């Protein structure tokens, strides 16, 4: 699946916010590779910085926030790209979909306008061509009676249809990378599967890559090719979806995997992670997971472990990854 | 009165954390305290008798002897502006206090009873906001005759509706909360539920609006004074003072300009106080 | 279809409002202390004159009959005759009301032209110096009585600089606009303050909305995002507020017309009060209230057009 050169190469991505309580680092020195045609899962608890990471890739960060590092996309660094060039990338080359279509769609514009403005911004199509393309897109994402529904407003759509509409809008200009921020969390379970399958189908059809942010390991297992696990603003482990479930090397990943009941296996104890994630304003010294970690030693409390390759496609940021791996997933 | 915006929260005010009193709130408090002191003890601060003519000092420009100059009868404008505090602060309080109390109580009652009473009240509100407030007050004053008492009556006839509407909205929110239902289950009398439980928790919007309303009533009182429908000369009231000076605007601007500044400062004080209270209650 | 039934329903809602306006006006003139005829003629009024005026006003009949007559007259366009000017009230209204409407229309236009960009600017520079200055200035503007602002402008731009006439209405439409400019600015000041303030906070509420982020993620130009996504959503609440403020504006027009000696409905109102001309006061109150309710209708429809969620 993965080719040698990544299409998106993220190095040292750091996003900070100046607040009254001082500087808060929401994304801390993140390295990520996204390869052509793959679905990369970005996993973590809420507050782990995965959504901010996703938004930082295209600098979709609100005022007091500051993004540094490099995001290499087709020979350009998106972090310091001038605004006009960044606008061509946003929507045209890299598109994004959000968790809650009810709030992400503009409530007072018909869906037609919301697709059309994307086509106008990134294509040279005339009105008739755009119209044809819009009907096509509605068809692709599975919205029936496209001509009528284009004129309708978000509140006239059902939850699942709204998410389909948002995907149609995002994909209007055939982007090559889709950033999906918990696209199914707000939906019913049955509809979740439909939307995930739609995203997988569209990946084939548009031959695009997908970065999928989720906290749901079930979603990860059924859709992702590779996974990056985030904790407190840092990536702690990246590997294939198989290895993440079979051989986690970071204590946090292990805890995360262990806290999900898995069908088909023997009845085993569910592991749970003691304590709560640290607040971004009060990060522990050293490895940010150390206060909750059963493998932690003095070293973990004093210095920060960096991501290192333990296998060609498996990186982990843990001083005791061997011990974690030996401990296995289910006792 | 019908100025809805001034009681509206600013979008960003809520983000300011901490219970520190903002500079604008403090300014509002200081302005009002000073205004009240001047209103109660004008003679302690006014160097001259506000109503004594001095034909040796007619239309004098501001100087160290007459800070705000003198008018066409030689009256000291500084003393007149100071003495007007009594009347204008009185207008702010007297015009609003009855409608504020009555309106709040009616709003609470309507909110508690609901049903037909509420829809009737809704109609009254709709129709009241349809009348231009000032036009209606002027119309009522014209029937009753000019003067401050009649102005209070005119304001009272209309103004209670706005308090009623604000309290009604808040009561409806409170009623959905559990403790009111609990009170009903426990068999408390409605009056007890309204006065002990619902009202104390629902008075905030009315209280904030009262501040705005007092500022608006100072503007209204001075406007009527200016038109000759409010306080009657020779009473020292800012609107009346401005009207007195309007014919001398090109030659003796100070007669009209200083009373106007007093209006602006006092109105500002009430507005800042209202904003400050809103902010304080929101960060709580 | 949905929109048509919405419009019809909204128009039907006006009927009880207008009836209520008529009742209030009727009650106001008839039930408050002081027999109009006596008040009009003063203590010197002779019995016969009082009876004549009472008959002229229909005051000698039972209250219910009077009310029915009143309603019938209003709907047939008969608002009685002015006692002071001895012409039908409707004639006076046709003559004077357009002046006031032009004045308030200009004021509203000026207020919108000023408050929309400034509200935008203040919101985008939230809590910086320019935001604070804009808000502070408007806060002061909000505390200034209309007649005071008018007087200051009149003296400075009229009498001192001679840029504008010091009152009156002029002849011909262009001249009207010229004469009404200062009065319109006077009226516009507090309205712009109110609108600016509301728009600023509405924009701050909208600008962090996720649909604005989504729009940004589509790579739209900055002004497209600001106008189509931020402003259109923010302005919905401002439109409602604008409607509510029209009543305040008309009240202000009464004062402004007095200050600038403009022969409009407001000036007529004040003159009629001094002259105790009840039929005129009554006619003016009714027609101004109807103007306000028409503006409410217009702003409600505008709001529904801006926000399709309302039309259901």
XYZ file of N, CA and C in Angstrom, chain B residues 38-188:
453
model
N -23.944 64.996 44.326
C -24.332 66.301 43.800
C -25.843 66.487 43.868
N -26.579 65.396 43.621
C -28.040 65.497 43.625
C -28.570 65.798 45.014
N -27.934 65.193 46.026
C -28.429 65.390 47.393
C -27.932 66.696 48.015
N -26.697 67.062 47.705
C -26.132 68.261 48.345
C -25.610 69.256 47.316
N -26.479 69.733 46.425
C -25.970 70.649 45.379
C -25.387 71.929 45.959
N -26.011 72.420 47.037
C -25.575 73.712 47.578
C -24.149 73.657 48.107
N -23.710 72.459 48.506
C -22.354 72.334 49.036
C -21.316 72.544 47.948
N -21.720 72.358 46.689
C -20.750 72.436 45.607
C -20.971 73.635 44.689
N -22.210 74.148 44.685
C -22.503 75.270 43.792
C -22.085 76.572 44.444
N -21.239 77.363 43.761
C -20.750 78.613 44.362
C -21.807 79.713 44.446
N -22.840 79.673 43.589
C -23.837 80.737 43.570
C -25.226 80.139 43.758
N -26.176 80.987 44.053
C -27.571 80.586 44.025
C -27.972 80.423 42.556
N -28.518 79.268 42.179
C -28.759 79.011 40.753
C -29.824 79.922 40.134
N -30.672 80.526 40.988
C -31.792 81.267 40.417
C -31.688 82.777 40.574
N -30.570 83.235 41.132
C -30.454 84.678 41.366
C -29.903 85.370 40.126
N -30.633 86.409 39.688
C -30.176 87.169 38.521
C -29.051 88.093 38.932
N -28.087 88.271 38.043
C -27.012 89.229 38.303
C -26.779 90.006 37.015
N -27.442 91.177 36.943
C -27.393 91.921 35.682
C -26.033 92.535 35.410
N -25.128 92.401 36.387
C -23.758 92.871 36.134
C -22.898 91.792 35.490
N -23.464 90.597 35.376
C -22.657 89.490 34.836
C -23.455 88.704 33.808
N -23.943 89.399 32.801
C -24.769 88.747 31.793
C -23.918 88.147 30.684
N -24.260 86.898 30.303
C -23.623 86.225 29.165
C -22.095 86.278 29.240
N -21.579 85.998 30.415
C -20.122 85.985 30.541
C -19.557 84.626 30.163
N -18.450 84.642 29.439
C -17.805 83.394 29.028
C -17.212 82.706 30.257
N -16.967 81.402 30.155
C -16.377 80.685 31.285
C -15.112 81.372 31.781
N -14.994 81.495 33.095
C -13.828 82.135 33.702
C -13.643 81.520 35.068
N -12.665 81.989 35.820
C -12.462 81.406 37.153
C -13.612 81.793 38.080
N -14.240 82.923 37.839
C -15.376 83.326 38.662
C -16.612 82.513 38.308
N -16.817 82.289 37.013
C -17.952 81.494 36.547
C -17.422 80.393 35.641
N -17.200 79.214 36.246
C -16.561 78.109 35.527
C -17.236 77.808 34.194
N -18.574 77.765 34.212
C -19.324 77.458 32.996
C -19.952 78.719 32.401
N -19.496 79.889 32.817
C -20.052 81.132 32.305
C -21.384 81.475 32.953
N -22.037 82.500 32.384
C -23.347 82.890 32.913
C -24.337 83.002 31.762
N -25.646 82.968 32.096
C -26.659 83.067 31.046
C -27.136 84.504 30.872
N -28.216 84.674 30.120
C -28.666 86.011 29.777
C -29.264 86.769 30.962
N -29.466 86.058 32.081
C -29.899 86.753 33.301
C -28.747 86.865 34.300
N -27.559 86.465 33.857
C -26.415 86.537 34.746
C -26.356 85.417 35.764
N -27.182 84.372 35.556
C -27.145 83.252 36.489
C -25.899 82.404 36.208
N -25.285 81.892 37.272
C -24.057 81.114 37.147
C -24.393 79.732 36.601
N -23.897 79.417 35.429
C -24.259 78.158 34.786
C -23.726 76.951 35.543
N -22.537 77.070 36.137
C -22.000 75.955 36.910
C -22.968 75.588 38.029
N -23.434 76.601 38.743
C -24.380 76.343 39.832
C -25.685 75.762 39.306
N -26.112 76.233 38.158
C -27.370 75.717 37.601
C -27.234 74.257 37.172
N -26.078 73.952 36.552
C -25.858 72.550 36.137
C -25.803 71.642 37.367
N -25.102 72.104 38.427
C -25.001 71.296 39.650
C -26.382 71.100 40.270
N -27.147 72.181 40.351
C -28.472 72.071 40.962
C -29.403 71.190 40.140
N -29.171 71.129 38.836
C -30.029 70.302 37.983
C -29.856 68.817 38.284
N -28.720 68.452 38.892
C -28.535 67.045 39.265
C -29.703 66.545 40.102
N -30.159 67.378 41.023
C -31.252 66.961 41.895
C -32.450 66.512 41.073
N -32.842 67.364 40.139
C -34.045 67.088 39.370
C -33.834 65.931 38.391
N -32.698 65.899 37.713
C -32.497 64.887 36.686
C -32.278 63.496 37.276
N -31.568 63.425 38.420
C -31.419 62.113 39.065
C -32.775 61.656 39.582
N -33.549 62.621 40.061
C -34.909 62.323 40.512
C -35.733 61.743 39.365
N -35.615 62.355 38.187
C -36.338 61.851 37.020
C -35.943 60.404 36.751
N -34.624 60.139 36.761
C -34.147 58.786 36.468
C -34.796 57.776 37.399
N -34.859 58.108 38.694
C -35.374 57.144 39.671
C -36.901 57.132 39.663
N -37.510 58.314 39.775
C -38.973 58.366 39.911
C -39.695 57.816 38.686
N -39.170 58.098 37.506
C -39.876 57.661 36.296
C -39.836 56.151 36.148
N -38.778 55.527 36.692
C -38.583 54.110 36.397
C -38.972 53.175 37.536
N -38.984 53.668 38.766
C -39.074 52.722 39.882
C -40.416 51.997 39.914
N -41.494 52.721 39.669
C -42.804 52.068 39.704
C -42.955 51.054 38.565
N -42.709 51.478 37.308
C -42.803 50.472 36.243
C -41.848 49.297 36.446
N -40.668 49.549 37.011
C -39.726 48.449 37.215
C -40.319 47.416 38.171
N -40.866 47.882 39.282
C -41.404 46.942 40.279
C -42.676 46.284 39.760
N -43.604 47.118 39.285
C -44.881 46.574 38.817
C -44.658 45.622 37.642
N -43.821 46.055 36.690
C -43.571 45.232 35.512
C -42.952 43.897 35.866
N -41.975 43.932 36.786
C -41.317 42.691 37.182
C -42.326 41.737 37.837
N -43.156 42.282 38.715
C -44.151 41.436 39.385
C -45.143 40.860 38.377
N -45.616 41.707 37.480
C -46.570 41.208 36.487
C -45.915 40.146 35.611
N -44.670 40.411 35.194
C -43.959 39.428 34.381
C -43.846 38.097 35.103
N -43.525 38.158 36.393
C -43.393 36.931 37.180
C -44.727 36.208 37.257
N -45.786 36.989 37.498
C -47.117 36.389 37.612
C -47.527 35.728 36.288
N -47.362 36.480 35.199
C -47.737 35.952 33.880
C -46.922 34.694 33.567
N -45.632 34.755 33.873
C -44.778 33.606 33.604
C -45.198 32.399 34.415
N -45.633 32.630 35.656
C -46.033 31.515 36.516
C -47.345 30.917 36.035
N -48.305 31.768 35.700
C -49.621 31.283 35.286
C -49.584 30.705 33.872
N -48.907 31.407 32.976
C -48.809 30.933 31.593
C -50.152 30.947 30.880
N -50.297 30.101 29.876
C -51.567 29.919 29.183
C -52.083 31.177 28.516
N -53.403 31.393 28.678
C -54.061 32.514 28.006
C -53.488 33.846 28.479
N -53.243 33.953 29.788
C -52.676 35.179 30.344
C -51.406 35.555 29.587
N -50.606 34.521 29.305
C -49.344 34.791 28.637
C -49.567 35.271 27.213
N -50.528 34.674 26.508
C -50.721 35.138 25.123
C -51.326 36.533 25.082
N -52.200 36.847 26.044
C -52.735 38.211 26.116
C -51.591 39.196 26.358
N -50.732 38.825 27.314
C -49.589 39.690 27.615
C -48.711 39.869 26.376
N -48.512 38.761 25.642
C -47.718 38.817 24.410
C -48.267 39.834 23.425
N -49.617 39.855 23.310
C -50.260 40.825 22.408
C -49.994 42.252 22.877
N -50.109 42.448 24.192
C -49.874 43.787 24.738
C -48.448 44.241 24.429
N -47.511 43.308 24.594
C -46.117 43.643 24.301
C -45.973 44.034 22.832
N -46.508 43.184 21.943
C -46.404 43.458 20.504
C -46.915 44.845 20.165
N -48.099 45.145 20.714
C -48.722 46.414 20.362
C -47.943 47.580 20.955
N -47.423 47.392 22.176
C -46.714 48.492 22.826
C -45.455 48.859 22.063
N -44.712 47.840 21.617
C -43.481 48.179 20.904
C -43.777 48.757 19.532
N -45.049 48.653 19.096
C -45.406 49.235 17.809
C -45.510 50.754 17.893
N -45.859 51.257 19.073
C -45.919 52.711 19.222
C -44.519 53.253 19.418
N -44.150 54.248 18.639
C -42.888 54.909 18.952
C -42.984 55.451 20.383
N -42.067 55.007 21.238
C -42.159 55.304 22.665
C -42.317 56.797 22.935
N -41.427 57.573 22.322
C -41.445 59.008 22.595
C -42.741 59.652 22.113
N -43.211 59.184 20.943
C -44.460 59.733 20.409
C -45.606 59.457 21.379
N -45.621 58.231 21.914
C -46.693 57.872 22.832
C -46.602 58.690 24.124
N -45.385 58.833 24.639
C -45.216 59.629 25.855
C -45.666 61.062 25.598
N -45.252 61.601 24.453
C -45.644 62.974 24.133
C -47.162 63.071 24.017
N -47.764 62.052 23.379
C -49.215 62.070 23.230
C -49.898 62.048 24.595
N -49.401 61.191 25.484
C -50.019 61.103 26.811
C -49.805 62.400 27.583
N -48.587 62.929 27.530
C -48.307 64.176 28.232
C -49.193 65.297 27.685
N -49.426 65.234 26.380
C -50.254 66.285 25.785
C -51.672 66.229 26.316
N -52.136 65.030 26.621
C -53.478 64.903 27.177
C -53.489 65.323 28.645
N -52.471 64.851 29.375
C -52.436 65.137 30.813
C -51.974 66.555 31.102
N -51.218 67.119 30.176
C -50.640 68.451 30.401
C -49.162 68.323 30.728
N -48.380 69.334 30.391
C -46.940 69.294 30.634
C -46.610 69.203 32.118
N -45.410 68.719 32.407
C -44.977 68.630 33.798
C -44.364 67.279 34.101
N -43.549 67.234 35.146
C -42.805 66.021 35.443
C -43.707 64.894 35.919
N -44.679 65.231 36.815
C -45.561 64.182 37.337
C -46.269 63.480 36.183
N -46.764 64.268 35.239
C -47.455 63.676 34.102
C -46.510 62.859 33.226
N -45.269 63.297 33.171
C -44.290 62.504 32.420
C -44.076 61.152 33.105
N -43.988 61.163 34.440
C -43.821 59.885 35.153
C -44.991 58.964 34.845
N -46.194 59.532 34.869
C -47.380 58.715 34.582
C -47.291 58.151 33.171
N -46.935 59.017 32.218
C -46.852 58.581 30.820
C -45.835 57.461 30.649
N -44.665 57.640 31.270
C -43.640 56.589 31.173
C -44.152 55.319 31.834
N -44.776 55.480 33.004
C -45.247 54.312 33.744
C -46.259 53.493 32.966
N -47.147 54.176 32.232
C -48.171 53.461 31.462
C -47.540 52.497 30.470
N -46.401 52.861 29.919
C -45.792 52.053 28.860
C -44.661 51.174 29.384
N -43.846 51.735 30.247
C -42.548 51.163 30.539
C -42.613 49.805 31.244
N -43.660 49.580 32.057
C -43.755 48.320 32.802
C -43.721 47.117 31.881
N -44.229 47.326 30.631
C -44.294 46.221 29.676
C -42.902 45.620 29.428
N -41.880 46.488 29.341
C -40.549 46.003 29.008
C -39.972 45.170 30.149
N -40.217 45.622 31.387
C -39.767 44.824 32.535
C -40.518 43.502 32.581
N -41.822 43.590 32.307
C -42.635 42.384 32.326
C -42.109 41.360 31.333
N -41.775 41.847 30.137
C -41.322 40.929 29.103
C -40.005 40.252 29.497
N -39.077 41.065 30.038
C -37.780 40.503 30.425
C -37.936 39.460 31.531
N -38.749 39.795 32.543
C -38.902 38.875 33.664
C -39.635 37.612 33.221
N -40.651 37.804 32.386
C -41.404 36.654 31.875
C -40.471 35.642 31.215
N -39.603 36.143 30.350
C -38.684 35.256 29.648
C -37.831 34.470 30.629
N -37.344 35.165 31.645
C -36.456 34.529 32.612
C -37.221 33.525 33.472
N -38.439 33.896 33.860
C -39.256 32.998 34.687
C -39.523 31.691 33.940
N -39.758 31.825 32.636
C -40.050 30.608 31.870
C -38.856 29.662 31.891
N -37.666 30.227 31.858
C -36.472 29.391 31.951
C -36.415 28.729 33.330
N -36.634 29.567 34.364
C -36.531 29.056 35.737
C -37.572 27.972 36.022
N -38.753 28.169 35.414
C -39.848 27.242 35.708
C -39.517 25.833 35.246
N -38.707 25.760 34.191
C -38.353 24.439 33.674
C -37.382 23.723 34.612
N -36.723 24.500 35.467
C -35.768 23.862 36.374
C -36.519 23.145 37.480
N -35.826 22.231 38.124
C -36.505 21.297 39.017
C -37.091 21.911 40.273
N -36.394 22.896 40.830
C -36.829 23.305 42.164
C -38.233 23.902 42.181
N -38.623 24.542 41.050
C -39.974 25.104 41.015
C -41.005 23.988 41.040
N -40.741 22.959 40.227
C -41.640 21.809 40.220
C -41.677 21.166 41.597
N -40.499 21.085 42.223
C -40.440 20.494 43.563
C -41.330 21.267 44.524
N -41.282 22.605 44.416
C -42.107 23.440 45.269
C -43.587 23.142 45.071
N -43.963 22.942 43.802
C -45.367 22.654 43.530
C -45.764 21.322 44.133
N -44.890 20.333 43.970
C -45.177 19.011 44.516
C -45.358 19.096 46.022
N -44.524 19.936 46.656
C -44.598 20.045 48.107
C -45.793 20.867 48.554
N -46.569 21.360 47.628
C -47.813 22.038 47.962
C -47.650 23.459 48.459
N -46.542 24.112 48.066
C -46.388 25.506 48.456
C -47.416 26.364 47.726
